[in-house]
Amino acid sequence: MTTKNILLTGVGGQGTILASKLLTEGLLSQGYDVKMSEVHGMSQREGPVLTHVRFGEKVFSPIVEAKRADVIIGFEELEVLRNLEYLREDGKGTVILNRVRVYPIGVQNGSEKYPENAAELISARVGKMVAMDASEEARKLGNIRVMNIILLGASVRQLGLEGIDWGRIIAENVKPQYVELNQQAFELGKSLS
Amino acid sequence: MKQLITGNEAVARGAWEAGVRFASAYPGTPSTEILENIATYEEIHSEWAPNEKTALESVIGASLAGARAIASMKHVGLNVAADPFFTFAYIGVNAGAVVVTADEPGQFSSQNEQDNRNYAKAAMMPMFEPSDSQECKDMLLEAFEISEQYDIPVLFRMTTRVCHSKSLVELGERQDVPLKPYVKNIKKYVAVPANAGPMKVKVQENQALLKVYSNNCQWNRIEMNEPGIGIICSGDCYLYAREVFGDDASYLKLGFTNPLPDDLIREFASRVEKIYIIEENDPYIEEHVRALGIACDGKNIFPRNGEMKPEVIRSVIYGEEYPVDDEVRAAVIPRPPTLCAGCPHRGFFYELGRRKNIMVSGDIGCYTLASGAPYHAMETTVCMGASISLGHGAQQVFDTIEGNKMRVISVLGDSTFFHTGINSLLDVAYNKSNLITVVLDNRITAMTGQQDNPGSGRTIQGEIIEAISIEAIARAFGFRNVRVINPNQLTEVKQALDWALALQEPSVIITRWPCALKKQTPLDQEEFKGSFTSVYWVNEEICIGCKKCTRTGCPAIVFQVAKKKSSIDPEKCVGCSVCAQVCPKQAIQKVEA
């Protein structure tokens, strides 16, 4: 198989790191070679987070090349827009889009305008866009923090990775009291995709 | 058993497997997690040092005392440690010693993009350059062997991507490496001129022996595929090149890069038609290859700055274009990092930014963000500790101008003060400049992610210790004007600045309040009782929409453009109250429990 390229993009505190950890654990359980790279130095200070995940038979570079991402898992609209130039241009790229806006400081203080048309700009450039308000869905499940796992579930469906025992991967990587909630969130994400 | 781990975790694991007993570091991106992970192994005595020089010097001592030892630091940290680094090569080791440098092509979190491979060459020290996590571990184990075999410390050069990327690693067991006895050997360990001359000759002879190793070791290898294109590369560049060229090119993959393997380079050159040198930053390999009389392409076609990512290589070699999407680019707005809600630096910089006739000499930490909007209250940043000494020099010159009104305010954090600011403060005390020094004492090393320091009251292994007092240090240096204030109280900040600016002699202000993210020690909990427990809200009936509160730069404050009213995100607010003090109408109020 050719190497698959995935990006997870969002803002510090949105749970991209746990989502990418679960994703890589799942891929490893299938015997894939996996590499992952993160830039998160500023994430505690409201900065952007971008995680590269690559898998296949043999992976060399830990980072996704521009115009070569197969899937972008977007936790926040502006951050997807910022990294959209990573997506493949042959019309076969997929974006999982969380319909959530986290305002940068410039928007909060009224000095800058958030790109309200982000979702339209994105959908015009992708083969497939799966959009959902995962934060709202998570709130309905009773804990806003499982938003990341809903998005992971949706992404797994789009990546065709449903054969992996995700229930076990979740059980092995989250605190016992949150296993069931996260498994529910994962299934919900799959069904929304 | 294989695990998916970062290069930093792999180095820590490698140190443990190599039987290392002593490790010391000063935190610095992207190297910080090396010592944090080493500290999880109880067999290794681990310490946060005040700076990289003390870290390396204590590693020299540990090696002489017979323990395998490792020091890790970011690239600019090696500048601080350069003094012991060079002479350590001369005196050599007893038990093996390794110095890790984590370079930053792309400058994600650094003040410069220097290439520390030059240090290995200048110090005549053997050097490894791993590409992935498995190599981090394997090469580190080998580095200790080389160190002991050739009686010399080894430089282990990583880059951000190698440090922070995860790949699979086969884990091993810890080697049983007994302590070596310390043997008094004045000729070997005392680098006075009479001894250092012969030491230098020994190091030079070592280089000749290491060249033989370099030509024959497993870390430098030729991978022959198509002979049309031959690529010489090291570190993460090898992975990027493999990604772009696959089996359409042949590779000379270099993992041991000082001294470089002349014979192997010549052999490779004879087997391929066109040679490209792919490396980040300086033409370190390229200059060597050219000096061997071998024609090649390197920095004449590739950029000298930033990362040599696959798209960079592909566009240079194959001319592939990566067109810019103008519509998307125009819509994207920046998401700059900010001081956190409740950050104790906020109140101080809010006040400082309003002063006239001052020069703010800054330093390296979270507070460097004060150079940006909305504060614009930091005018210089050079290197750790420079705020005080740079400010000292500037104040001395300003004061030679007749009728001078310019005052210099030097601002640095607690960890940076302990790092090298302490030496600079001695300069002020001794040479008596009319400088105002402000230590933003948030009781932790915050920028790199909450590492303990001499003032935090805790060691890396969690032992509670007596925090070193910054005001006691200032007083011991002879400063008569020392004030400790709470930076969240704007009146206190204002009064302290007025006081210091009115003085005609040096002063030290310590703003003392913990980082909002600090896991507080029992002593902190006592001193800062009730901190970060309240929340504020905006009474919209009183708010006049003047936006003054937004000028504190707090990420918890949201200005509702349509309503022309401010609001506070209760999830983010931790009750520092700075915005409430700034509000001219008392519209910002404490939420009563």
Short mmCIF file of C-alpha atoms in Angstrom, two decimals, chain B residues 170-437:
data_model
loop_
_atom_site.label_atom_id
_atom_site.label_comp_id
_atom_site.label_asym_id
_atom_site.label_seq_id
_atom_site.Cartn_x
_atom_site.Cartn_y
_atom_site.Cartn_z
CA GLU B 170 12.80 -1.91 19.98
CA LEU B 171 13.40 -1.62 23.72
CA GLY B 172 16.29 -3.33 25.50
CA GLU B 173 17.48 -3.97 29.02
CA ARG B 174 19.72 -1.85 31.22
CA GLN B 175 23.40 -2.74 30.94
CA ASP B 176 25.24 -3.41 34.12
CA VAL B 177 27.97 -0.77 33.97
CA PRO B 178 29.83 -0.61 37.29
CA LEU B 179 31.28 2.64 38.60
CA LYS B 180 34.86 3.12 37.53
CA PRO B 181 37.28 3.99 40.32
CA TYR B 182 38.41 7.62 40.42
CA VAL B 183 42.14 7.87 39.94
CA LYS B 184 43.97 11.10 40.75
CA ASN B 185 45.67 12.13 37.52
CA ILE B 186 46.80 15.74 37.54
CA LYS B 187 48.43 15.55 34.10
CA LYS B 188 45.15 14.36 32.57
CA TYR B 189 42.62 16.52 34.38
CA VAL B 190 44.37 19.83 35.03
CA ALA B 191 44.28 21.85 31.83
CA VAL B 192 47.16 24.23 32.51
CA PRO B 193 49.32 25.13 29.53
CA ALA B 194 51.99 22.54 30.30
CA ASN B 195 49.40 19.75 30.26
CA ALA B 196 47.00 21.18 27.68
CA GLY B 197 49.60 21.14 24.89
CA PRO B 198 49.99 17.35 25.00
CA MET B 199 46.22 17.02 25.54
CA LYS B 200 45.58 18.83 22.27
CA VAL B 201 47.98 16.52 20.43
CA LYS B 202 46.12 13.53 21.89
CA VAL B 203 42.78 14.90 20.69
CA GLN B 204 44.22 15.42 17.21
CA GLU B 205 45.56 11.87 17.13
CA ASN B 206 42.15 10.73 18.28
CA GLN B 207 40.59 12.43 15.27
CA ALA B 208 42.75 10.33 12.97
CA LEU B 209 41.66 7.15 14.73
CA LEU B 210 38.04 8.23 14.68
CA LYS B 211 38.25 8.82 10.95
CA VAL B 212 38.99 5.13 10.54
CA TYR B 213 35.96 4.39 12.69
CA SER B 214 33.86 6.81 10.66
CA ASN B 215 34.76 5.04 7.40
CA ASN B 216 33.90 1.62 8.75
CA CYS B 217 31.08 2.03 11.29
CA GLN B 218 27.53 0.86 10.66
CA TRP B 219 26.16 4.39 11.07
CA ASN B 220 27.70 5.59 7.82
CA ARG B 221 26.47 3.48 4.93
CA ILE B 222 25.95 3.49 1.19
CA GLU B 223 22.53 2.47 -0.09
CA MET B 224 22.96 1.80 -3.81
CA ASN B 225 19.93 2.06 -6.06
CA GLU B 226 19.93 3.97 -9.35
CA PRO B 227 23.38 5.53 -9.88
CA GLY B 228 22.11 8.66 -11.64
CA ILE B 229 21.50 10.63 -8.47
CA GLY B 230 23.63 10.27 -5.34
CA ILE B 231 22.47 11.94 -2.16
CA ILE B 232 24.66 12.59 0.86
CA CYS B 233 22.62 13.42 3.95
CA SER B 234 22.27 13.05 7.71
CA GLY B 235 19.61 13.33 10.42
CA ASP B 236 15.99 13.94 9.41
CA CYS B 237 17.12 15.04 5.92
CA TYR B 238 17.75 11.39 5.11
CA LEU B 239 14.07 10.62 5.79
CA TYR B 240 12.89 13.55 3.69
CA ALA B 241 15.19 12.61 0.81
CA ARG B 242 14.01 8.96 0.92
CA GLU B 243 10.46 10.24 0.79
CA VAL B 244 11.10 12.30 -2.32
CA PHE B 245 13.48 10.07 -4.30
CA GLY B 246 12.62 6.59 -3.01
CA ASP B 247 14.69 3.99 -4.91
CA ASP B 248 15.32 6.36 -7.80
CA ALA B 249 18.46 7.64 -6.10
CA SER B 250 21.38 6.19 -4.16
CA TYR B 251 22.23 7.42 -0.68
CA LEU B 252 25.23 7.96 1.51
CA LYS B 253 23.49 8.04 4.86
CA LEU B 254 25.68 9.60 7.53
CA GLY B 255 25.00 8.99 11.22
CA PHE B 256 28.52 9.61 12.54
CA THR B 257 29.46 13.05 11.26
CA ASN B 258 32.64 14.15 13.00
CA PRO B 259 35.07 13.31 11.66
CA LEU B 260 33.40 12.68 8.30
CA PRO B 261 34.30 9.45 6.41
CA ASP B 262 36.56 10.61 3.56
CA ASP B 263 37.08 7.15 2.03
CA LEU B 264 33.39 6.36 2.06
CA ILE B 265 32.54 9.72 0.50
CA ARG B 266 35.11 9.14 -2.26
CA GLU B 267 33.79 5.63 -2.88
CA PHE B 268 30.22 6.88 -3.10
CA ALA B 269 31.26 9.68 -5.45
CA SER B 270 32.89 7.14 -7.77
CA ARG B 271 29.71 5.08 -7.98
CA VAL B 272 27.13 7.80 -8.71
CA GLU B 273 26.81 10.39 -11.46
CA LYS B 274 25.43 13.51 -9.81
CA ILE B 275 25.79 14.34 -6.13
CA TYR B 276 23.38 16.38 -4.03
CA ILE B 277 24.16 17.26 -0.42
CA ILE B 278 20.90 17.57 1.48
CA GLU B 279 21.33 19.10 4.93
CA GLU B 280 19.60 21.70 7.08
CA ASN B 281 21.20 25.03 7.89
CA ASP B 282 24.95 25.23 7.28
CA PRO B 283 26.87 23.52 4.43
CA TYR B 284 28.65 21.40 7.01
CA ILE B 285 28.91 18.21 4.95
CA GLU B 286 29.04 20.08 1.67
CA GLU B 287 32.15 22.09 2.51
CA HIS B 288 33.91 18.89 3.49
CA VAL B 289 32.91 17.11 0.28
CA ARG B 290 34.05 20.07 -1.81
CA ALA B 291 37.34 20.15 0.11
CA LEU B 292 37.89 16.54 -0.98
CA GLY B 293 37.72 17.85 -4.56
CA ILE B 294 34.35 16.28 -5.29
CA ALA B 295 31.84 18.25 -7.36
CA CYS B 296 28.39 18.48 -5.83
CA ASP B 297 25.29 20.60 -5.48
CA GLY B 298 24.28 21.83 -2.06
CA LYS B 299 23.52 25.28 -0.75
CA ASN B 300 24.00 26.68 -4.23
CA ILE B 301 20.51 25.28 -4.98
CA PHE B 302 18.98 24.44 -1.58
CA PRO B 303 17.95 27.01 1.06
CA ARG B 304 20.20 27.65 4.04
CA ASN B 305 17.30 28.52 6.33
CA GLY B 306 14.40 26.53 7.72
CA GLU B 307 13.62 22.83 7.48
CA MET B 308 14.53 20.78 4.42
CA LYS B 309 11.02 19.37 4.16
CA PRO B 310 10.03 17.02 1.32
CA GLU B 311 8.30 19.84 -0.56
CA VAL B 312 11.45 21.95 -0.38
CA ILE B 313 13.57 19.17 -1.89
CA ARG B 314 10.98 18.31 -4.51
CA SER B 315 10.56 21.86 -5.70
CA VAL B 316 14.32 22.39 -5.99
CA ILE B 317 15.09 19.12 -7.80
CA TYR B 318 11.94 18.44 -9.79
CA GLY B 319 10.62 21.97 -10.08
CA GLU B 320 7.28 20.92 -8.68
CA GLU B 321 5.17 23.93 -7.82
CA TYR B 322 3.08 24.33 -4.73
CA PRO B 323 0.75 27.10 -5.81
CA VAL B 324 -0.52 29.42 -3.13
CA ASP B 325 -4.29 29.56 -2.65
CA ASP B 326 -4.77 33.30 -2.47
CA GLU B 327 -8.40 33.18 -1.42
CA VAL B 328 -7.62 30.90 1.52
CA ARG B 329 -4.50 32.81 2.52
CA ALA B 330 -6.45 36.07 2.56
CA ALA B 331 -9.06 34.59 4.87
CA VAL B 332 -6.60 33.13 7.39
CA ILE B 333 -5.89 35.31 10.40
CA PRO B 334 -3.09 34.78 12.91
CA ARG B 335 -3.49 32.91 16.17
CA PRO B 336 -0.61 34.32 18.20
CA PRO B 337 0.31 32.78 21.53
CA THR B 338 -0.84 34.88 24.49
CA LEU B 339 -0.07 35.19 28.17
CA CYS B 340 -2.54 32.78 29.82
CA ALA B 341 -5.59 33.97 31.74
CA GLY B 342 -4.35 34.68 35.25
CA CYS B 343 -0.73 35.08 34.13
CA PRO B 344 1.02 37.18 36.80
CA HIS B 345 3.03 38.99 34.12
CA ARG B 346 -0.10 40.68 32.76
CA GLY B 347 -0.57 43.32 35.45
CA PHE B 348 3.09 44.28 35.37
CA PHE B 349 3.29 44.74 31.60
CA TYR B 350 -0.02 46.56 31.47
CA GLU B 351 1.49 49.23 33.73
CA LEU B 352 4.96 49.16 32.19
CA GLY B 353 3.57 49.70 28.68
CA ARG B 354 2.17 53.06 29.79
CA ARG B 355 5.51 54.54 30.89
CA LYS B 356 7.50 57.09 28.87
CA ASN B 357 11.24 57.76 28.66
CA ILE B 358 12.17 54.17 29.37
CA MET B 359 13.94 51.42 27.52
CA VAL B 360 12.76 47.95 28.45
CA SER B 361 15.57 45.46 28.18
CA GLY B 362 13.98 42.04 27.93
CA ASP B 363 14.86 38.40 28.19
CA ILE B 364 13.72 34.87 27.33
CA GLY B 365 10.58 33.31 28.76
CA CYS B 366 6.78 33.57 28.45
CA TYR B 367 7.14 37.28 29.14
CA THR B 368 8.93 37.78 25.81
CA LEU B 369 5.35 37.80 24.48
CA ALA B 370 5.14 41.29 26.03
CA SER B 371 7.09 42.56 23.01
CA GLY B 372 3.90 42.00 21.00
CA ALA B 373 0.37 43.35 21.16
CA PRO B 374 -1.19 44.75 23.22
CA TYR B 375 1.72 45.59 25.55
CA HIS B 376 4.68 46.44 23.25
CA ALA B 377 6.60 46.65 26.50
CA MET B 378 9.80 44.79 25.67
CA GLU B 379 12.43 46.28 23.39
CA THR B 380 15.32 43.82 23.35
CA THR B 381 15.76 40.06 23.51
CA VAL B 382 19.14 38.51 22.86
CA CYS B 383 19.94 35.59 25.10
CA MET B 384 19.32 34.24 28.59
CA GLY B 385 20.28 36.76 31.27
CA ALA B 386 21.10 39.54 28.81
CA SER B 387 18.29 41.78 30.03
CA ILE B 388 20.27 42.94 33.05
CA SER B 389 23.75 43.28 31.56
CA LEU B 390 22.50 44.74 28.27
CA GLY B 391 20.39 47.18 30.27
CA HIS B 392 23.38 48.00 32.45
CA GLY B 393 25.47 48.96 29.42
CA ALA B 394 22.66 51.01 27.92
CA GLN B 395 22.02 52.87 31.19
CA GLN B 396 25.73 53.66 31.58
CA VAL B 397 25.74 55.26 28.12
CA PHE B 398 22.44 57.12 28.60
CA ASP B 399 23.83 58.59 31.81
CA THR B 400 26.77 60.13 29.96
CA ILE B 401 24.27 62.35 28.12
CA GLU B 402 23.70 65.68 29.83
CA GLY B 403 20.24 66.02 31.28
CA ASN B 404 19.47 62.36 30.50
CA LYS B 405 15.91 61.27 31.22
CA MET B 406 16.14 57.76 29.80
CA ARG B 407 15.92 54.96 32.32
CA VAL B 408 16.45 51.34 31.54
CA ILE B 409 14.21 48.71 33.06
CA SER B 410 15.57 45.19 32.76
CA VAL B 411 12.92 42.48 32.93
CA LEU B 412 13.48 38.76 33.30
CA GLY B 413 11.88 35.72 34.91
CA ASP B 414 12.96 33.80 38.01
CA SER B 415 14.41 30.87 36.09
CA THR B 416 16.30 33.17 33.73
CA PHE B 417 17.58 35.11 36.74
CA PHE B 418 18.99 31.91 38.27
CA HIS B 419 20.30 30.83 34.84
CA THR B 420 22.65 33.74 34.10
CA GLY B 421 20.83 36.88 35.24
CA ILE B 422 22.46 36.42 38.63
CA ASN B 423 25.93 37.10 37.14
CA SER B 424 24.61 40.15 35.36
CA LEU B 425 23.10 41.54 38.55
CA LEU B 426 26.55 41.30 40.11
CA ASP B 427 27.81 43.54 37.31
CA VAL B 428 25.17 46.15 38.22
CA ALA B 429 26.06 45.91 41.91
CA TYR B 430 29.77 46.20 41.22
CA ASN B 431 29.78 48.85 38.50
CA LYS B 432 26.85 50.80 39.92
CA SER B 433 24.58 51.66 37.03
CA ASN B 434 21.31 53.40 37.75
CA LEU B 435 19.42 50.35 36.49
CA ILE B 436 16.01 49.07 37.51
CA THR B 437 15.94 45.29 37.52
#
